Coordinates of C-alpha atoms and ligand atoms in Angstrom, one line a residue:
Chain A
M902 CA -47.4 -80.1 9.2
D903 CA -46.3 -78.9 12.8
H904 CA -49.1 -76.2 11.9
L905 CA -51.7 -79.1 11.8
V906 CA -50.6 -80.9 14.8
A907 CA -50.9 -77.4 17.2
S908 CA -54.5 -76.7 15.6
L909 CA -55.2 -80.1 16.6
A910 CA -53.7 -79.5 20.0
D911 CA -55.6 -76.2 20.3
G912 CA -58.9 -77.7 19.0
L913 CA -58.7 -80.7 21.5
L914 CA -58.6 -78.4 24.9
L915 CA -61.0 -76.5 24.1
G916 CA -62.9 -80.0 23.2
F917 CA -62.6 -80.8 27.0
V918 CA -64.5 -77.5 27.4
Y919 CA -67.2 -78.3 24.9
G920 CA -67.5 -81.7 26.5
L921 CA -67.9 -80.5 29.9
A922 CA -70.8 -77.9 28.3
A923 CA -72.4 -80.6 27.2
M924 CA -72.1 -82.9 30.1
G925 CA -74.5 -80.1 31.9
L926 CA -76.7 -80.5 28.8
T927 CA -76.8 -84.1 28.7
I928 CA -77.2 -85.0 32.5
I929 CA -80.1 -83.0 32.8
F930 CA -82.1 -84.8 29.7
G931 CA -81.1 -87.6 31.1
V932 CA -82.1 -87.6 34.7
M933 CA -86.0 -85.7 33.5
D934 CA -86.3 -86.0 29.8
V935 CA -86.4 -81.6 29.5
V936 CA -84.0 -80.5 27.3
N937 CA -82.9 -77.4 28.9
L938 CA -82.7 -74.0 26.6
A939 CA -81.7 -71.6 29.0
H940 CA -78.1 -73.7 28.8
G941 CA -76.7 -71.1 26.3
P942 CA -77.4 -68.0 28.6
L943 CA -76.3 -69.7 32.0
I944 CA -72.9 -70.6 30.3
A945 CA -72.8 -67.2 29.2
L946 CA -73.4 -66.0 32.7
G947 CA -70.3 -68.3 33.7
M948 CA -68.7 -65.7 31.2
F949 CA -69.8 -62.3 33.3
G950 CA -69.5 -64.2 36.4
I951 CA -65.5 -64.5 35.6
L952 CA -65.5 -61.2 34.3
L953 CA -67.0 -59.4 37.7
L954 CA -65.6 -61.6 40.1
A955 CA -61.9 -61.2 38.3
G956 CA -62.1 -59.0 35.5
A957 CA -60.1 -55.6 35.1
S958 CA -62.5 -53.6 36.9
G959 CA -63.8 -56.3 39.1
A960 CA -64.3 -58.0 42.9
G961 CA -60.6 -58.8 42.3
L962 CA -60.4 -62.5 42.4
H963 CA -58.2 -64.6 40.5
P964 CA -60.0 -66.0 37.5
Y965 CA -59.8 -69.6 39.2
V966 CA -60.9 -68.7 42.8
A967 CA -63.7 -67.0 40.4
L968 CA -64.3 -70.1 38.9
I969 CA -65.4 -71.8 42.5
V970 CA -67.5 -69.2 43.1
V971 CA -69.1 -68.9 39.7
A972 CA -69.5 -72.9 40.1
F973 CA -72.0 -72.8 43.4
I974 CA -74.0 -69.8 41.5
G975 CA -74.5 -72.1 39.4
L976 CA -75.8 -75.0 41.3
A977 CA -78.0 -72.1 43.3
F978 CA -79.5 -71.1 39.8
G979 CA -80.1 -74.5 38.6
F980 CA -82.0 -74.9 42.0
I981 CA -84.2 -72.1 41.2
I982 CA -84.6 -72.4 37.6
Y983 CA -85.7 -76.3 38.9
F984 CA -88.4 -74.9 41.0
I985 CA -89.9 -72.2 39.0
A986 CA -89.7 -73.5 35.4
V987 CA -89.8 -77.3 35.6
H988 CA -90.8 -78.5 38.1
R989 CA -94.2 -78.3 37.5
I990 CA -94.0 -78.9 34.0
L991 CA -91.9 -82.6 34.4
E992 CA -95.5 -85.1 33.7
A993 CA -96.3 -82.5 30.7
P994 CA -95.7 -83.2 27.4
H995 CA -92.0 -82.0 26.3
L996 CA -93.0 -78.7 24.7
S997 CA -93.9 -77.2 28.1
S998 CA -90.5 -77.6 29.4
L999 CA -88.9 -76.5 25.9
L1000 CA -91.1 -73.7 26.3
S1001 CA -90.3 -73.1 29.7
T1002 CA -86.8 -73.2 29.7
F1003 CA -86.9 -71.0 26.7
S1004 CA -89.0 -67.9 28.8
I1005 CA -86.0 -68.3 30.8
N1006 CA -83.3 -68.5 27.9
M1007 CA -85.3 -64.9 27.1
M1008 CA -85.1 -63.8 30.6
I1009 CA -81.7 -64.0 31.1
I1010 CA -80.5 -62.8 27.8
G1011 CA -83.3 -59.7 28.3
V1012 CA -81.6 -58.5 31.7
G1013 CA -78.1 -59.2 30.4
T1014 CA -78.7 -57.4 27.4
A1015 CA -80.0 -54.1 29.7
V1016 CA -77.4 -54.7 32.5
F1017 CA -74.4 -55.7 30.3
T1018 CA -75.1 -54.5 26.7
T1019 CA -74.1 -56.5 24.1
S1020 CA -70.6 -54.7 23.2
P1021 CA -67.5 -57.6 23.4
Q1022 CA -65.9 -58.0 26.9
N1023 CA -62.8 -59.9 27.9
V1024 CA -61.2 -61.1 31.0
E1025 CA -57.4 -59.7 30.4
F1026 CA -55.8 -63.1 31.8
S1027 CA -53.0 -64.6 30.6
L1028 CA -50.7 -67.5 31.3
G1029 CA -48.0 -67.0 28.9
S1030 CA -47.8 -70.3 26.8
V1031 CA -46.3 -74.0 26.8
Q1032 CA -43.7 -75.7 24.1
I1033 CA -43.8 -78.9 23.7
G1034 CA -42.0 -80.2 20.4
S1035 CA -42.8 -77.9 17.5
V1036 CA -46.2 -76.6 19.5
T1037 CA -47.4 -74.0 21.5
L1038 CA -49.5 -74.3 23.6
L1039 CA -51.7 -71.5 25.1
G1040 CA -51.4 -71.7 29.1
T1041 CA -55.1 -70.6 29.7
R1042 CA -56.3 -73.3 27.7
L1043 CA -54.5 -75.8 28.9
V1044 CA -55.4 -75.0 32.3
A1045 CA -58.9 -75.0 30.9
A1046 CA -58.8 -78.1 29.6
L1047 CA -57.3 -79.7 32.8
I1048 CA -60.2 -78.1 34.6
A1049 CA -62.6 -79.6 32.8
L1050 CA -61.2 -82.8 32.8
S1051 CA -60.9 -82.7 36.6
V1052 CA -64.4 -81.6 37.1
T1053 CA -65.5 -84.6 35.0
G1054 CA -63.8 -87.3 36.8
L1055 CA -65.1 -85.6 40.4
L1056 CA -68.3 -85.6 38.6
Y1057 CA -67.9 -89.0 37.9
L1058 CA -66.7 -89.8 41.6
F1059 CA -70.3 -88.2 42.5
L1060 CA -72.8 -90.0 40.5
Y1061 CA -71.0 -93.6 41.0
R1062 CA -69.3 -93.4 44.3
T1063 CA -71.6 -90.9 46.7
P1064 CA -75.4 -91.6 48.0
P1065 CA -76.7 -88.5 46.2
G1066 CA -75.0 -88.8 43.1
K1067 CA -76.6 -92.8 43.2
A1068 CA -79.5 -91.2 43.9
I1069 CA -79.1 -88.8 40.9
R1070 CA -78.8 -92.2 38.5
A1071 CA -81.5 -94.0 40.4
V1072 CA -83.7 -91.0 40.2
A1073 CA -82.9 -90.8 36.4
N1074 CA -83.1 -94.5 36.3
N1075 CA -86.9 -95.1 37.6
R1076 CA -88.5 -92.1 39.0
A1077 CA -91.0 -93.7 41.1
A1078 CA -89.1 -96.7 42.3
A1079 CA -86.7 -94.0 43.9
E1080 CA -89.2 -92.5 45.6
L1081 CA -90.7 -96.3 46.9
M1082 CA -87.5 -96.6 48.2
G1083 CA -86.8 -93.4 50.6
I1084 CA -85.0 -91.4 47.9
P1085 CA -86.7 -87.7 47.6
A1086 CA -87.2 -87.2 43.9
T1087 CA -87.5 -84.0 43.9
Q1088 CA -85.1 -82.7 45.8
T1089 CA -82.6 -85.1 43.8
L1090 CA -83.7 -83.7 40.7
A1091 CA -83.4 -80.4 42.1
L1092 CA -79.7 -81.1 42.7
S1093 CA -79.3 -82.8 39.0
F1094 CA -80.5 -79.3 37.6
G1095 CA -78.3 -77.8 39.6
I1096 CA -75.3 -79.9 38.5
G1097 CA -76.1 -79.3 34.8
S1098 CA -76.6 -75.3 35.3
M1099 CA -72.8 -75.2 37.2
L1100 CA -71.6 -77.6 34.3
A1101 CA -72.7 -74.8 32.0
M1102 CA -71.9 -71.8 34.0
L1103 CA -68.3 -73.5 34.6
S1104 CA -67.9 -74.0 31.1
G1105 CA -68.8 -70.7 30.4
G1106 CA -66.1 -69.5 33.0
L1107 CA -63.4 -71.4 31.6
I1108 CA -64.1 -69.8 27.8
A1109 CA -64.2 -66.3 29.2
T1110 CA -60.6 -66.7 30.0
F1111 CA -59.7 -67.0 26.3
F1112 CA -62.2 -66.0 24.6
S1113 CA -64.0 -62.7 24.4
F1114 CA -67.9 -62.8 24.6
N1115 CA -71.0 -61.0 25.3
I1116 CA -74.6 -62.0 26.5
L1117 CA -75.3 -63.6 23.5
S1118 CA -72.2 -65.6 23.1
G1119 CA -73.8 -68.5 25.4
G1120 CA -76.2 -69.2 22.3
I1121 CA -73.1 -70.6 20.0
Y1122 CA -72.2 -73.2 22.9
E1123 CA -75.5 -74.2 23.5
L1124 CA -75.9 -75.5 19.0
K1125 CA -72.1 -77.1 19.7
S1126 CA -73.8 -78.8 22.8
F1127 CA -76.3 -79.8 21.3
V1128 CA -74.1 -81.2 18.3
I1129 CA -72.2 -82.7 21.0
V1130 CA -74.6 -84.3 22.9
V1131 CA -76.0 -86.0 19.6
L1132 CA -72.6 -87.3 18.4
G1133 CA -72.3 -88.6 22.2
G1134 CA -75.1 -89.8 22.8
L1135 CA -78.4 -88.1 24.4
G1136 CA -77.9 -88.8 28.7
N1137 CA -74.6 -89.9 28.3
P1138 CA -71.1 -88.0 30.3
T1139 CA -68.8 -90.2 28.6
G1140 CA -70.4 -89.2 25.3
A1141 CA -70.5 -85.9 25.8
L1142 CA -66.7 -85.6 26.1
L1143 CA -66.1 -87.8 23.7
G1144 CA -68.3 -85.7 21.5
G1145 CA -67.1 -82.4 22.9
L1146 CA -63.0 -83.8 21.7
I1147 CA -64.2 -84.4 18.6
L1148 CA -65.6 -81.0 17.6
G1149 CA -63.1 -79.8 19.4
A1150 CA -60.9 -81.3 16.9
I1151 CA -62.7 -80.4 13.6
E1152 CA -62.4 -77.0 15.2
G1153 CA -58.8 -77.3 15.3
I1154 CA -58.1 -78.8 12.0
V1155 CA -60.8 -77.7 9.3
P1156 CA -59.7 -73.8 9.3
T1157 CA -56.0 -75.2 8.2
F1158 CA -57.3 -75.9 4.8
M1159 CA -60.5 -74.1 4.9
P1160 CA -62.0 -70.5 5.3
V1161 CA -63.3 -70.5 9.2
S1162 CA -66.8 -70.1 8.2
W1163 CA -67.2 -73.9 7.1
V1164 CA -67.2 -75.1 10.6
P1165 CA -70.3 -75.0 11.5
V1166 CA -71.6 -76.3 8.6
I1167 CA -69.2 -79.4 8.8
E1168 CA -70.5 -79.3 12.2
F1169 CA -74.2 -79.6 11.8
L1170 CA -73.8 -82.3 8.5
L1171 CA -71.9 -84.2 11.0
F1172 CA -75.1 -83.5 13.3
V1173 CA -77.5 -85.1 10.6
I1174 CA -75.3 -87.8 9.5
I1175 CA -75.3 -89.1 12.7
M1176 CA -79.0 -88.2 13.4
V1177 CA -79.2 -90.6 10.1
V1178 CA -77.1 -93.2 10.6
R1179 CA -77.0 -93.8 14.5
P1180 CA -79.8 -91.3 16.3
S1181 CA -78.8 -93.0 19.5
G1182 CA -75.2 -91.5 19.2
L1183 CA -71.6 -92.7 19.0
L1184 CA -71.7 -94.3 22.8
G1185 CA -75.3 -94.5 23.1
E1186 CA -77.2 -97.9 23.6
R1187 CA -79.9 -99.8 21.2
Chain B
M728 CA -102.3 -107.8 69.3
T729 CA -101.2 -104.8 67.8
T730 CA -102.3 -103.0 65.0
V731 CA -99.2 -101.8 62.6
M732 CA -101.0 -100.1 59.8
E733 CA -104.4 -99.5 59.2
V734 CA -106.5 -98.8 55.7
N735 CA -109.6 -96.8 56.9
G736 CA -112.2 -95.9 54.0
I737 CA -109.9 -95.5 51.4
A738 CA -111.5 -94.0 47.6
S739 CA -109.7 -93.5 44.9
G740 CA -108.8 -93.7 41.0
Y741 CA -107.5 -92.5 38.0
G742 CA -108.8 -89.1 36.7
E743 CA -112.6 -89.3 36.6
V744 CA -112.3 -93.2 37.2
Q745 CA -112.9 -94.6 40.4
I746 CA -111.3 -97.7 41.2
L747 CA -111.8 -98.6 44.8
W748 CA -114.6 -97.8 47.3
N749 CA -114.7 -97.6 50.7
V750 CA -112.0 -99.9 51.4
S751 CA -110.2 -101.0 55.0
L752 CA -107.7 -103.8 56.1
K753 CA -106.1 -104.0 58.7
L754 CA -102.4 -105.4 58.9
E755 CA -101.3 -107.3 62.6
K756 CA -97.9 -106.9 64.2
G757 CA -95.8 -110.1 62.8
K758 CA -98.8 -111.4 60.4
L759 CA -98.6 -112.4 56.8
T760 CA -101.5 -110.9 55.5
S761 CA -103.1 -111.5 51.7
L762 CA -104.8 -109.6 49.2
V763 CA -106.6 -111.5 46.6
G764 CA -108.7 -110.9 43.8
S765 CA -109.1 -111.4 40.0
N766 CA -106.8 -109.0 37.3
G767 CA -108.2 -105.5 37.4
V768 CA -110.1 -105.2 40.7
G769 CA -107.5 -102.7 41.8
K770 CA -105.1 -104.4 44.3
T771 CA -102.3 -102.5 42.4
T772 CA -103.9 -99.3 42.7
L773 CA -104.8 -99.8 46.9
L774 CA -100.8 -100.3 47.2
K775 CA -100.2 -97.3 45.5
T776 CA -102.7 -95.2 47.2
I777 CA -101.6 -96.5 50.3
M778 CA -97.8 -95.4 49.3
G779 CA -99.2 -92.1 47.9
L780 CA -98.5 -92.8 44.3
V781 CA -101.9 -92.0 43.8
K782 CA -103.5 -89.8 45.7
P783 CA -106.6 -91.0 47.4
W784 CA -109.9 -89.3 47.4
Q785 CA -111.6 -90.6 50.6
G786 CA -110.2 -92.3 53.6
N787 CA -106.4 -92.1 55.4
V788 CA -103.6 -94.8 56.2
V789 CA -102.6 -95.1 60.2
F790 CA -99.5 -96.3 60.4
H791 CA -97.8 -97.0 64.3
G792 CA -101.0 -94.7 65.6
K793 CA -100.3 -92.0 63.4
D794 CA -102.2 -90.7 60.2
I795 CA -99.4 -90.6 57.3
T796 CA -102.0 -90.5 54.3
G797 CA -100.7 -87.4 53.1
L798 CA -97.1 -87.8 53.4
A799 CA -94.7 -88.0 50.5
P800 CA -94.1 -92.3 49.1
H801 CA -90.3 -91.5 50.5
T802 CA -91.4 -90.2 53.7
K803 CA -93.4 -93.3 54.1
A804 CA -90.7 -95.6 53.3
S805 CA -88.1 -94.0 55.0
Q806 CA -90.9 -94.6 58.1
G807 CA -90.6 -98.2 57.2
L808 CA -93.5 -98.6 55.0
V809 CA -92.1 -100.7 51.9
L810 CA -93.5 -101.7 49.1
V811 CA -92.4 -104.4 46.5
P812 CA -93.9 -102.7 43.4
E813 CA -95.7 -105.2 40.4
G814 CA -93.4 -105.7 37.5
R815 CA -90.0 -104.8 40.0
Q816 CA -89.5 -101.7 38.9
L817 CA -85.6 -102.5 39.5
F818 CA -83.0 -99.8 38.4
T819 CA -81.9 -101.9 35.8
D820 CA -78.8 -99.4 34.5
M821 CA -77.4 -100.0 38.3
S822 CA -75.8 -103.2 39.4
V823 CA -77.9 -105.5 42.2
Y824 CA -74.9 -104.1 44.7
E825 CA -76.2 -100.9 44.1
N826 CA -79.9 -101.9 44.1
L827 CA -79.5 -103.2 47.2
E828 CA -78.0 -99.8 48.3
M829 CA -80.9 -97.9 47.0
G830 CA -83.0 -99.9 49.1
A831 CA -81.1 -98.9 52.2
F832 CA -81.4 -95.1 51.2
S833 CA -82.9 -94.1 54.2
K834 CA -81.3 -93.2 57.4
R835 CA -82.7 -95.9 59.6
S836 CA -81.6 -98.6 56.8
K837 CA -78.4 -97.1 56.5
A838 CA -77.4 -98.0 59.9
N839 CA -77.5 -101.7 59.4
F840 CA -76.6 -102.3 56.2
H841 CA -74.0 -104.5 56.5
Q842 CA -75.5 -106.7 58.9
N843 CA -78.9 -106.8 56.4
L844 CA -76.8 -107.4 53.4
E845 CA -75.8 -110.3 54.9
K846 CA -79.2 -111.4 55.6
V847 CA -80.5 -111.3 52.1
Y848 CA -77.6 -112.9 50.8
D849 CA -78.3 -115.4 52.9
M850 CA -81.1 -115.6 51.9
F851 CA -80.4 -114.8 48.4
P852 CA -76.9 -116.4 47.6
R853 CA -77.7 -116.4 43.9
L854 CA -77.5 -112.3 44.4
K855 CA -74.4 -112.3 46.1
E856 CA -72.7 -114.2 42.8
R857 CA -74.8 -111.4 40.9
A858 CA -73.4 -108.3 43.3
S859 CA -71.5 -106.4 40.6
Q860 CA -74.4 -107.5 37.3
K861 CA -76.5 -105.0 35.5
T862 CA -79.6 -105.7 37.0
G863 CA -81.5 -105.4 33.8
T864 CA -79.7 -108.3 32.2
L865 CA -80.9 -110.5 35.1
S866 CA -83.0 -113.6 34.6
G867 CA -86.5 -112.6 35.5
G868 CA -86.3 -114.7 38.5
E869 CA -83.7 -113.0 39.4
Q870 CA -84.6 -109.4 39.0
Q871 CA -87.5 -110.7 41.4
M872 CA -85.1 -111.7 44.2
V873 CA -83.9 -108.5 43.6
A874 CA -86.8 -106.5 44.1
V875 CA -87.9 -108.6 47.4
A876 CA -84.0 -108.1 48.9
R877 CA -84.2 -104.8 48.0
G878 CA -87.3 -104.1 49.6
L879 CA -85.8 -106.2 52.9
M880 CA -82.3 -103.8 52.4
S881 CA -85.2 -100.9 53.8
E882 CA -85.6 -102.9 57.1
P883 CA -89.6 -102.5 56.8
D884 CA -91.8 -102.6 59.4
V885 CA -94.1 -103.2 56.9
L886 CA -93.6 -104.7 53.5
M887 CA -95.9 -104.8 51.2
I888 CA -95.5 -107.0 48.3
D889 CA -97.7 -106.7 44.7
E890 CA -97.5 -110.2 42.8
L891 CA -94.5 -112.0 43.8
S892 CA -95.0 -115.1 42.0
L893 CA -96.2 -113.7 38.6
G894 CA -94.6 -114.9 35.7
L895 CA -91.7 -117.3 37.3
A896 CA -91.1 -120.9 37.0
P897 CA -93.4 -122.9 39.5
F898 CA -90.2 -124.0 41.6
L899 CA -88.7 -120.7 41.6
V900 CA -92.6 -119.8 43.1
L901 CA -91.9 -122.2 45.9
D902 CA -88.8 -120.6 46.6
L903 CA -90.2 -117.8 47.3
F904 CA -92.6 -118.5 49.2
E905 CA -90.7 -120.5 51.2
I906 CA -88.8 -116.7 52.0
L907 CA -92.2 -115.7 52.8
R908 CA -92.8 -118.0 55.5
R909 CA -89.0 -117.5 56.4
L910 CA -89.9 -113.9 57.5
R911 CA -93.2 -114.7 58.9
K912 CA -91.5 -116.5 61.4
E913 CA -88.9 -114.4 61.9
G914 CA -91.7 -111.7 63.1
L915 CA -91.9 -109.3 60.0
T916 CA -95.1 -107.6 58.8
M917 CA -96.4 -108.2 55.4
L918 CA -99.3 -107.6 53.1
L919 CA -98.6 -110.0 49.5
V920 CA -101.0 -109.1 46.9
E921 CA -100.9 -112.4 44.6
Q922 CA -103.2 -113.5 41.8
N923 CA -102.0 -117.4 43.1
V924 CA -104.4 -117.1 45.4
Q925 CA -104.5 -120.8 46.7
M926 CA -100.4 -120.5 47.8
A927 CA -101.5 -116.9 49.0
L928 CA -104.4 -118.3 51.8
A929 CA -102.2 -121.4 52.1
V930 CA -99.1 -118.8 53.7
S931 CA -101.0 -116.2 54.9
D932 CA -102.8 -115.8 58.6
Y933 CA -105.0 -113.5 57.2
A934 CA -107.1 -112.8 54.0
Y935 CA -108.7 -110.0 51.7
V936 CA -110.6 -110.6 48.6
V937 CA -111.0 -108.1 46.5
A938 CA -113.7 -107.9 44.0
D939 CA -114.9 -104.5 41.7
G940 CA -112.5 -102.0 44.0
R941 CA -114.3 -103.5 47.3
V942 CA -113.5 -105.6 50.0
E943 CA -115.8 -108.7 49.4
I944 CA -114.9 -111.0 51.7
E945 CA -112.3 -111.4 54.4
G946 CA -111.4 -113.3 57.4
P947 CA -108.8 -115.6 58.5
S948 CA -106.9 -117.6 55.6
N949 CA -108.1 -121.1 56.4
E950 CA -111.9 -119.6 56.6
V951 CA -111.6 -118.1 53.5
A952 CA -110.3 -120.8 51.5
A953 CA -113.1 -122.7 53.0
N954 CA -115.4 -120.6 51.8
A955 CA -117.9 -121.3 48.9
K956 CA -117.8 -118.4 46.9
V957 CA -114.1 -118.3 46.8
R958 CA -113.2 -121.9 46.4
E959 CA -115.6 -121.3 43.3
A960 CA -114.9 -118.0 42.0
Y961 CA -110.8 -118.5 42.7
L962 CA -110.0 -121.6 43.5
G963 CA -111.9 -123.6 41.1
I964 CA -113.1 -126.2 43.3
Ligands
LIG1088 N1 -102.5 -95.2 35.8 C1 -104.0 -95.5 35.5 N2 -104.7 -94.9 34.8 C2 -105.8 -95.1 34.8 N3 -106.4 -96.3 34.6 C3 -105.5 -97.1 35.6 C4 -104.6 -97.1 35.9 N4 -103.5 -97.7 36.2 C5 -104.6 -98.6 36.3 N5 -105.9 -98.2 35.5 C6 -106.8 -99.1 35.7 O1 -107.5 -99.6 37.2 C7 -108.2 -100.7 37.4 C8 -107.2 -101.6 38.8 O2 -105.9 -101.6 38.1 P1 -105.3 -102.3 38.6 O3 -103.7 -102.5 38.5 O4 -105.0 -101.9 40.4 O5 -105.3 -103.9 39.3 P2 -105.3 -105.3 40.3 O6 -106.3 -105.5 41.0 O7 -103.7 -104.5 40.4 O8 -104.9 -105.8 38.6 P3 -103.9 -107.2 38.4 O9 -103.9 -108.3 39.0 O10 -104.1 -107.3 36.8 O11 -102.5 -106.8 38.9 C9 -107.7 -101.2 36.2 O12 -109.1 -101.3 35.7 C10 -106.7 -100.5 35.6 O13 -106.7 -100.0 34.0
LIG1089 MG1 -101.7 -105.3 40.2

């Protein structure tokens, strides 16, 4: 029983970070109807960002300071990817944006493999552990969950309380009307893509503080993000957080009575069930 | 009299299909100008072309003496050329208040936000009651009020309204036309596109009648209303 509670807690902590990654995917989809297939590599770049800035042979920053730098790099990458690969094909059929973001995916992985190889990396970092009753929580995971939760809170404040945040929601809701009201739609779309990339890189950075990784690791989390986004409802950040927690819980609990290899099977089974039973997601409308 | 906006020889269309031929019009300061015509003659296309949502093939738009043809729609809006689009085009997932805030997005209108908010709430008390309601859940009439109020929040120098009365109950149409009269008295320059030709001619100073993508008749509204062709084709008299 204790073991189950501990695994569940561990999984839920991870779930916050998964939720953060999924929010990056869902915000881009919600605003511009683009499924960003470069999401996974961006997560991996977040991991390598922490490695280069805070790893054993890195720039010597504290990992959480490095995380702030990674966030801004994520924002900048998002702008660049938007203007190179997304802006011109916004009005084109979905296949175009899938192909163009997939090309970005291939480029990042190609260059990443050449530069970093695919051997596993890790950031030597520990915060000890916290004992709550009979449950032991890893410090790095606890802090990662808290950071993910804070970033989610900040994202909401941004979207609901600031002019550029409200502009993002307006553009998501009706792009032409936003233009007519004096909102620069292109800049707003670029900002949304920047924020989506930033969330992806942040989640990668957090994962790097407790798991080992290589340049291909983003792929797994990208798949998880898809499952989460479908669970929570496309374009819905709260749904992404909820979906993240559900996925985290599954990952925590399943291995206590089944081999770990069943986890993805169960996750994708859930994916299929949701698609069939409630295609708009748990929190989706309609 | 000063001309606030001038549209000169506009031609435009969609893809290969030309909709507008050599359309010119002038908006005089403080005047309410109406643009009438049957379904599908290109009224909405003209407004979209003026704003830059549809690219003109020929001709230009001069606003406050400057050629603004090539500017992005949001730049035009932030300079005070504002369109209340056909079909309202509200931010349906956002509250009434947020829609009004988005109307005041540009720098020029942000400064007087509270003043303008009070003004539109005074015009549409209903919207004050519904301020926190999601706009998508409002009635059609209330949504039209939000559309006009959102446009007014931009502090326009020229307000263009596409189909003010479409699909609304007669008493609401009267209310909205009353608002137009009030805005005109306050000196706002407006271009009103209407299918309700009779009401449009009654409320406006000057009118253009569009047929098949061309200006067919123009003149002071009372003269246009007296025109035999107009009476037969649009007023059914
Ligand atoms: N996006 C578009 N693509 C192609 N054709 C269009 C498009 N929008 C409008 N049209 C065509 O352009 C013509 C003029 O349409 P427009 O909407 O400007 O007319 P309108 O005068 O505003 O009509 P209504 O009174 O019904 O609003 C119509 O024949 C219409 O089918
Ligand atoms: Mg029209």
